[in-house]
Amino acid sequence: MAFYYDKPSHTFAEYLLVPGYSDANCIPNNVSLKTPLVKFKKGETPSLSMNIPLISATMQSVSDDRMAISLAKEGGVSFIYCSQTVEQQADMIRRVKSYKAGFVSSDANVSPDSTLGDVLRIKEELGHSTIAVTADGTANAKLVGVVTSRDYRVSRMSSDEKVHTFMTPFEKLVTAPKGTSLKEANNIIWDNKLNALPIIDEDGCLFSFVFRKDYDQHKERPCELLDGDKSYIVGAGINTKDYAERVPALIEAGADVLCIDSSEGFSEWQSRTITWIRENYGDTVKVGAGNIVDGDGFRFLAEAGADFIKVGIGGGSICITREAKGIGRGQATSVIEVAKARDEYFKETGVYIPICSDGGIVLDYHITLALAMGSDFCMLGRYFSRFDESPTEKVMVNGNYMKEYWGEGSARARNWQRYDMGGASKLSFVEGVDCYVPYAGSLHDNLDVTLSKMRSTMCNCGALNIKELQDNAKLTLVSATSIVEGGAHDVMVKNSQSGNK
C-alpha cells in the first residue's frame, strides 16, 4: 500500500514570523547575512562562504557572466547555466574570473559609420550614456572615439547622421595604457575631471573602461565576494550526462563551485556524477546537488558526497512539474523537513551540509522565512531575471517594459539533460513555460531594498545573524482569512506599488 503523509504540505505564504525580544544592539546595521556555501566539519571554517544568502538560478534567462559579476559585487554567487556548449560556458567563467573590479569590458560599441539611431537604441536597451566607437564596432577593436550624451542633441539632429560626424575623436580623448592600476586610473579621472577613462593596449585597441561612478559604488559595496586573487567568485551548473568533459573545462576556466542542475536529485545519476568528481578531484572540487524534498533525499545526497543540497520541486514560477507529472511538495514543508534531516546528520557525523531553498519565493519576506526554517541560502530565478543584468531582452508589452523569462524545462531551453532519467536525448514533454516578467531596473537598487527588509525582519525576531534566526525564530501557520488581513483591505489604495517583488 502506498505511503500517505498525515499532514498537508505548506507554502511560504502560509506562514508568518512572530516577533521576538530585540535588545538595543538589534538594529539592521548590525545584522550579518554571511552564510556557508559548502559543507564543513564542526569547529572548522567553510572553504567557501557568501556575504548574502542568495544565489542566482542555473538558467539561460538568468545567469550569464554579466549576472555573475553583478551578483558577486553584492556578495552572492551566480551559477552560470550549463545548457550551452562546454566551450561557451567555460568562456563565461573565464570572463568572470578575468574581470577586475573597476575595469569594465565595453558592451556598448558602434563603428564610425553607425548612426545616431544606433546610439539611441543602445542607450535605450542598455542604459549606457558612454559608448565606444571602434574601427569595426566590436568591443576590442582599435578605438577611434567615444560618444556621450554631450556629443549630440536629438532635437537638432537626424537619426541617420553618422557617428563619425559628432563623436569625440580619439585625439581629443584622455586614455591610459593597459596595465594601469585602478588607483592610477581613478587619479587620472579625478585630475582630468572625466566621467570615463578608456584603457587601451599597445596597438590602440580598446581593453576596458574605468568609470567615475564605479569608484563611489566600489566604496559602497563592502560585501564583494572575492577569491584570494581578488577575482570574483563564480559557480557553474553541470549535468549528469557530459560531466566527464564539462567539469575539467570549467575547473580549468576557474569555476569556484559547481552544482548539478537537475529537476530531481534522488537518483543514481547524481550519485554517479559526484562519485566521478571525487575519484578525479577528491574534495578540492566543490559540488552541490539536488533537488530533493524530504529527509530521505537529503541523506542520499549527503552520503553521495554533495557539498550543499538544493531543496524544492515544482515551486518555481515557471515550473509546471507538479502540473505535468504530479510530482513535488509544498516548499515550506520541504525546507522544514530537510533542515531537520541536515541537523540530525550534523549531530551524527559532525559535518554540516548547507541547504538551499530553490523555488516558491514570491515576496521578499519569503526569503527570510526560508532562512528561519533552516535554509542557509536561497536560489532565485524570477527575482534576478527582472533586472538589467540578466541576459534576456527588455521588451514592450501592452505599454509596459518586460523581460523575457523561460524555464530550463521549456521547449525554448531544450535542456533535456536536466531531466535525464537514462532515456532518449530529447524532451518528451515540457516542464517549464516561456513568459515575461515585469522589468525592475538595476540589480543593486532592488537587492538593496530586499536585503534591508531581511535585516529589519531579523531584528524584529531578535536575531543578528542567520544562525540566531534559525535558533530563535517563532513561526505560525496562518488561515486564509489571516492572509487577507495581512494585506491592505477595506480601503481604496492610491498607489498599487506594494514594494514587494
XYZ file of C-alpha atoms in Angstrom:
501
model
C 0.000 0.000 0.000
C 1.263 3.499 -0.824
C 2.565 5.717 1.968
C 0.377 8.673 2.879
C 1.612 11.743 4.757
C -0.811 12.556 7.538
C -0.459 16.330 7.110
C -0.670 18.566 4.040
C 2.439 20.302 2.749
C 2.582 24.073 3.045
C 3.978 27.040 1.123
C 5.827 30.056 2.492
C 2.721 32.210 2.073
C 1.009 30.148 4.774
C 3.493 31.168 7.473
C 4.363 34.302 9.395
C 7.198 35.080 11.777
C 6.205 36.042 15.318
C 8.300 38.912 16.779
C 10.830 38.149 19.486
C 12.625 40.340 22.001
C 15.020 42.867 20.431
C 17.687 44.488 22.576
C 19.377 47.828 21.885
C 22.031 46.195 19.675
C 19.435 44.653 17.407
C 19.480 47.196 14.586
C 19.740 46.469 10.839
C 23.278 47.843 10.538
C 24.471 45.176 12.989
C 22.901 42.256 11.109
C 25.259 39.872 9.301
C 23.897 37.873 6.357
C 27.056 35.817 5.919
C 26.350 32.141 5.319
C 28.263 28.962 4.378
C 28.092 27.832 0.760
C 29.715 24.390 1.114
C 29.974 21.742 3.817
C 32.433 21.896 6.677
C 33.333 19.958 9.809
C 32.313 21.063 13.283
C 34.742 23.658 14.608
C 36.158 24.428 11.172
C 35.542 27.336 8.805
C 33.815 26.676 5.456
C 36.155 26.911 2.490
C 33.508 28.967 0.662
C 31.006 31.347 2.242
C 28.785 34.119 0.903
C 28.160 37.569 2.311
C 24.470 37.428 1.419
C 22.326 34.253 1.335
C 21.334 34.458 -2.324
C 22.421 32.654 -5.476
C 21.036 33.093 -8.987
C 19.460 30.135 -10.746
C 21.264 27.990 -13.303
C 19.086 29.235 -16.148
C 19.638 30.595 -19.660
C 17.405 33.565 -18.876
C 19.103 34.399 -15.572
C 22.764 33.545 -15.049
C 25.457 34.507 -17.524
C 28.822 36.162 -16.903
C 27.327 39.641 -16.548
C 24.918 38.473 -13.848
C 27.738 36.580 -12.126
C 29.886 39.713 -11.878
C 26.987 41.864 -10.713
C 25.859 39.428 -8.015
C 29.404 38.805 -6.776
C 29.716 42.570 -6.297
C 26.821 42.313 -3.852
C 28.188 39.263 -2.006
C 26.281 36.408 -3.673
C 27.083 33.754 -6.287
C 25.706 33.031 -9.749
C 25.698 29.537 -11.207
C 26.246 30.022 -14.928
C 23.871 27.852 -16.923
C 25.083 24.601 -18.455
C 22.518 24.280 -21.271
C 25.130 25.533 -23.725
C 28.326 24.104 -25.148
C 31.200 23.352 -22.802
C 33.323 25.961 -24.584
C 30.700 28.697 -24.259
C 30.176 28.048 -20.563
C 33.920 27.913 -19.887
C 34.368 31.222 -21.737
C 31.761 32.830 -19.475
C 33.613 31.551 -16.415
C 36.882 32.933 -17.746
C 35.326 36.345 -18.345
C 34.145 36.489 -14.747
C 37.488 35.393 -13.323
C 39.467 37.793 -15.533
C 37.214 40.732 -14.656
C 38.797 43.051 -12.143
C 36.601 45.344 -10.105
C 36.636 48.759 -11.705
C 37.814 47.678 -15.173
C 34.684 47.214 -17.273
C 34.626 45.455 -20.645
C 32.714 47.564 -23.139
C 29.356 46.054 -24.085
C 28.160 49.227 -25.857
C 30.071 49.761 -29.089
C 29.469 51.292 -32.504
C 31.547 51.898 -35.618
C 32.212 55.329 -37.199
C 29.619 54.522 -39.870
C 26.903 53.695 -37.349
C 24.141 56.250 -36.917
C 22.693 58.365 -34.160
C 19.743 55.989 -34.268
C 22.091 53.107 -33.389
C 23.458 55.105 -30.460
C 19.974 55.884 -29.142
C 18.931 52.251 -29.470
C 21.926 51.076 -27.442
C 21.275 53.716 -24.815
C 17.624 52.609 -24.590
C 18.475 48.909 -24.329
C 21.496 49.078 -22.014
C 21.072 52.415 -20.276
C 24.663 53.470 -21.105
C 25.488 57.108 -21.769
C 29.104 56.371 -22.791
C 29.519 54.358 -25.989
C 32.846 53.353 -27.511
C 33.468 53.958 -31.210
C 35.818 51.303 -32.565
C 37.058 50.656 -36.077
C 34.680 47.757 -36.671
C 32.159 48.282 -33.871
C 33.406 45.391 -31.704
C 34.498 45.589 -28.075
C 38.264 45.166 -28.524
C 38.995 46.740 -31.913
C 41.016 49.922 -32.467
C 39.486 52.801 -30.527
C 38.651 55.770 -32.770
C 36.410 57.807 -30.498
C 33.711 57.934 -27.839
C 30.111 59.120 -27.891
C 28.423 60.539 -24.796
C 25.137 62.371 -24.345
C 27.091 65.657 -24.590
C 28.010 64.900 -28.213
C 24.533 65.089 -29.735
C 21.153 66.760 -29.449
C 18.305 64.589 -30.620
C 16.030 67.577 -31.321
C 18.508 69.127 -33.772
C 19.952 66.046 -35.476
C 18.727 63.358 -37.820
C 18.739 59.772 -36.616
C 20.604 58.912 -39.857
C 23.582 61.120 -39.016
C 26.821 59.145 -38.953
C 28.673 58.708 -35.663
C 31.988 59.986 -37.037
C 30.433 63.419 -37.603
C 29.649 64.076 -33.948
C 31.757 61.709 -31.814
C 34.660 62.900 -29.656
C 37.626 61.656 -31.737
C 40.492 59.651 -30.325
C 42.981 62.516 -30.456
C 40.825 64.516 -28.036
C 40.408 61.668 -25.547
C 42.346 61.098 -22.351
C 43.330 57.422 -22.263
C 45.533 55.142 -20.194
C 47.612 52.118 -21.214
C 46.723 48.542 -20.358
C 48.416 47.657 -17.080
C 47.408 50.902 -15.368
C 46.295 50.137 -11.804
C 42.799 51.000 -10.657
C 44.214 53.580 -8.245
C 46.184 55.240 -11.052
C 43.140 55.176 -13.336
C 40.963 56.841 -10.711
C 43.618 59.536 -10.176
C 43.616 60.269 -13.924
C 39.821 60.515 -13.873
C 39.799 62.949 -10.977
C 42.741 65.025 -12.257
C 41.120 65.450 -15.692
C 37.501 65.733 -14.482
C 36.453 62.740 -16.597
C 33.382 60.536 -16.364
C 35.083 57.646 -18.145
C 38.658 56.615 -18.914
C 39.335 54.238 -21.849
C 42.105 51.715 -21.240
C 43.892 50.761 -24.467
C 46.580 48.240 -25.372
C 49.853 48.925 -27.193
C 48.089 48.741 -30.586
C 45.483 51.319 -29.628
C 42.750 48.709 -29.230
C 40.140 49.148 -26.527
C 40.734 46.942 -23.492
C 38.234 48.300 -20.942
C 36.768 51.400 -19.331
C 37.100 52.804 -15.830
C 34.112 54.933 -14.782
C 33.972 57.694 -12.195
C 30.649 56.384 -10.852
C 32.194 52.965 -10.162
C 34.634 54.493 -7.689
C 31.763 55.519 -5.423
C 29.915 52.237 -5.984
C 33.013 50.225 -5.087
C 33.307 52.080 -1.785
C 29.607 51.446 -1.131
C 29.880 47.670 -1.679
C 31.935 46.191 1.145
C 30.296 42.772 0.622
C 32.033 41.951 -2.671
C 32.762 38.230 -2.879
C 36.363 37.737 -3.976
C 38.827 34.863 -4.054
C 42.445 35.031 -2.939
C 43.461 36.655 -6.240
C 40.837 39.405 -5.875
C 38.737 37.886 -8.673
C 35.007 37.407 -8.312
C 33.759 34.039 -7.100
C 31.562 32.263 -9.650
C 29.643 28.999 -9.812
C 28.757 26.782 -12.757
C 25.986 24.324 -13.462
C 26.731 20.820 -14.696
C 24.502 17.939 -15.789
C 24.593 14.188 -15.299
C 25.398 13.428 -18.941
C 28.611 15.127 -20.094
C 30.279 15.809 -16.720
C 33.481 13.969 -17.707
C 34.011 16.560 -20.440
C 32.390 19.619 -18.832
C 33.817 19.521 -15.308
C 37.536 19.608 -16.316
C 36.893 22.524 -18.680
C 35.012 24.513 -16.036
C 37.644 23.883 -13.376
C 40.408 24.881 -15.792
C 38.473 28.071 -16.575
C 38.405 28.920 -12.868
C 34.952 27.933 -11.565
C 34.933 28.079 -7.763
C 31.960 25.778 -7.178
C 29.740 23.513 -9.263
C 26.110 22.462 -8.940
C 24.285 19.614 -10.625
C 21.360 21.215 -12.434
C 18.585 18.655 -12.298
C 14.861 18.596 -11.739
C 15.132 15.673 -9.320
C 18.193 14.712 -7.307
C 17.239 11.471 -5.557
C 18.767 9.371 -8.337
C 21.671 7.159 -9.241
C 22.661 9.638 -11.969
C 23.584 12.290 -9.413
C 25.446 9.775 -7.286
C 27.463 8.693 -10.323
C 28.314 12.313 -11.148
C 29.511 13.131 -7.624
C 31.472 9.860 -7.427
C 33.292 10.682 -10.675
C 34.220 14.127 -9.354
C 35.507 12.687 -6.062
C 37.526 9.988 -7.866
C 39.167 12.548 -10.134
C 39.441 15.619 -7.908
C 38.933 14.451 -4.349
C 37.433 17.158 -2.143
C 39.146 20.013 -3.987
C 36.180 20.497 -6.327
C 33.034 21.660 -4.542
C 29.747 20.429 -6.000
C 26.166 20.934 -4.900
C 23.363 18.542 -5.784
C 19.574 18.293 -5.822
C 16.760 18.896 -5.957
C 15.079 16.915 -3.185
C 12.074 17.494 -0.909
C 12.467 15.178 2.078
C 14.883 13.713 4.588
C 15.488 10.554 2.579
C 16.607 12.589 -0.417
C 18.907 14.677 1.766
C 20.510 11.603 3.335
C 21.083 10.050 -0.080
C 22.911 13.093 -1.476
C 24.793 13.710 1.765
C 26.186 10.184 1.688
C 26.946 10.558 -2.022
C 29.265 13.438 -1.114
C 27.371 16.628 -2.018
C 28.833 19.892 -0.694
C 25.417 21.567 -0.497
C 21.928 20.324 -1.285
C 19.090 22.107 -3.065
C 15.540 21.731 -1.825
C 12.379 22.135 -3.897
C 10.495 20.518 -6.759
C 7.770 22.250 -8.721
C 7.673 25.506 -6.760
C 9.344 27.832 -9.281
C 7.187 30.416 -11.031
C 7.975 28.953 -14.467
C 7.972 25.300 -13.344
C 4.985 23.108 -14.221
C 6.417 19.810 -12.973
C 3.561 19.409 -10.493
C 1.009 20.116 -13.198
C 2.686 17.914 -15.808
C 3.719 14.969 -13.609
C 2.043 15.338 -10.218
C 5.464 15.402 -8.556
C 6.501 17.863 -5.862
C 5.810 19.173 -2.390
C 4.976 22.492 -0.720
C 8.227 24.440 -0.424
C 7.937 25.402 3.242
C 7.273 21.826 4.345
C 10.159 20.581 2.187
C 12.615 23.036 3.748
C 11.472 22.289 7.300
C 11.861 18.516 6.889
C 15.183 18.683 5.056
C 16.589 21.138 7.625
C 15.669 18.657 10.351
C 17.484 15.885 8.452
C 20.502 18.179 7.960
C 20.704 18.891 11.692
C 20.418 15.176 12.535
C 23.199 14.399 10.063
C 25.363 17.089 11.668
C 24.845 15.592 15.137
C 25.743 12.112 13.853
C 28.770 12.976 11.727
C 29.984 16.430 12.760
C 29.655 17.511 9.112
C 27.381 20.453 8.347
C 25.922 20.432 4.825
C 24.245 23.712 3.845
C 20.828 23.505 2.222
C 19.472 25.840 -0.442
C 15.790 26.630 -0.835
C 15.088 26.655 -4.579
C 11.654 27.893 -5.660
C 8.494 29.154 -4.020
C 9.802 32.683 -3.343
C 7.080 35.166 -4.301
C 7.562 38.036 -1.849
C 10.753 39.340 -0.241
C 9.841 38.102 3.231
C 9.633 34.529 1.911
C 13.434 34.568 1.742
C 13.634 35.363 5.450
C 11.067 32.661 6.166
C 13.146 30.122 4.227
C 16.211 31.053 6.290
C 14.265 30.843 9.553
C 13.021 27.385 8.557
C 16.597 26.180 8.153
C 17.829 27.159 4.693
C 21.357 28.517 4.550
C 20.675 30.384 1.322
C 18.089 30.644 -1.452
C 18.324 30.165 -5.215
C 16.252 32.698 -7.153
C 15.331 32.764 -10.837
C 12.388 35.080 -11.463
C 13.737 37.601 -8.955
C 17.022 38.102 -10.833
C 15.522 37.724 -14.322
C 13.801 41.118 -13.971
C 16.997 43.148 -13.794
C 19.199 44.902 -16.347
C 21.961 42.399 -15.639
C 20.017 39.308 -16.748
C 20.852 38.104 -20.285
C 17.371 38.475 -21.795
C 15.819 41.219 -23.891
C 13.834 44.116 -22.461
C 10.637 44.388 -24.499
C 7.490 46.499 -24.505
C 4.305 44.530 -23.781
C 0.974 46.355 -23.563
C 2.714 49.618 -22.766
C 4.958 48.216 -20.035
C 8.591 47.148 -20.150
C 9.064 43.435 -19.520
C 11.954 40.974 -19.549
C 11.796 37.577 -21.200
C 11.977 34.608 -18.841
C 11.767 30.908 -19.566
C 12.249 27.696 -17.649
C 15.008 25.194 -18.289
C 12.294 22.591 -18.830
C 10.584 24.669 -21.523
C 10.655 23.918 -25.224
C 12.700 27.088 -25.720
C 15.519 25.950 -23.420
C 15.552 22.383 -24.789
C 17.586 21.376 -21.761
C 16.818 17.669 -21.862
C 19.948 16.866 -19.830
C 18.292 18.417 -16.785
C 15.642 15.718 -16.891
C 17.987 12.811 -17.525
C 16.448 9.533 -16.480
C 18.585 7.311 -18.658
C 16.354 7.650 -21.688
C 16.453 9.317 -25.078
C 18.340 12.544 -25.627
C 15.299 14.749 -26.028
C 12.414 16.350 -24.153
C 9.352 14.126 -24.296
C 7.200 16.872 -22.777
C 7.825 20.267 -21.218
C 8.074 21.017 -17.500
C 8.534 24.776 -17.797
C 6.955 27.762 -19.523
C 8.147 30.687 -21.652
C 6.908 34.026 -20.318
C 7.547 37.666 -19.386
C 8.295 39.280 -16.028
C 7.988 42.999 -15.198
C 11.241 44.861 -15.821
C 12.567 46.176 -12.491
C 15.777 48.120 -13.257
C 19.203 47.507 -11.742
C 20.147 44.566 -9.561
C 21.911 46.740 -6.999
C 18.977 49.055 -6.317
C 16.426 46.254 -5.999
C 18.645 43.952 -3.988
C 19.434 46.751 -1.561
C 15.716 47.027 -0.747
C 15.306 43.258 -0.387
C 18.286 42.937 1.956
C 17.066 45.892 4.016
C 13.741 44.129 4.523
C 15.516 40.925 5.546
C 17.731 42.681 8.096
C 14.759 44.558 9.542
C 12.716 41.373 9.883
C 15.605 39.584 11.570
C 15.844 42.433 14.096
C 12.123 42.028 14.805
C 12.913 38.409 15.636
C 15.832 39.362 17.881
C 18.425 37.857 15.521
C 21.685 39.433 14.353
C 22.731 36.600 12.066
C 21.183 33.676 10.208
C 22.165 31.097 12.854
C 20.408 33.130 15.553
C 17.353 33.429 13.320
C 17.235 29.652 12.836
C 17.691 29.002 16.555
C 15.280 31.611 17.907
C 12.611 32.268 15.269
C 8.988 31.581 16.094
C 6.739 30.737 13.171
C 2.986 30.354 12.925
C 0.697 28.918 10.287
C -1.982 31.378 9.218
C -5.502 30.853 7.983
C -6.781 32.010 4.609
C -8.610 34.837 6.366
C -5.407 35.889 8.126
C -3.628 36.096 4.770
C -6.279 38.521 3.522
C -5.967 40.506 6.740
C -2.231 40.830 6.199
C -2.600 42.996 3.102
C -4.324 46.303 2.511
C -8.062 45.786 2.940
C -11.251 47.783 3.324
C -9.603 50.827 1.764
C -9.057 52.287 -1.709
C -5.322 52.184 -2.299
C -3.906 55.247 -4.080
C -0.712 53.528 -5.206
C -0.727 49.850 -6.113
C 3.071 49.574 -5.779
C 3.435 47.433 -2.667
C 7.220 47.353 -2.758
C 7.314 43.582 -2.947
C 8.854 41.839 -5.883
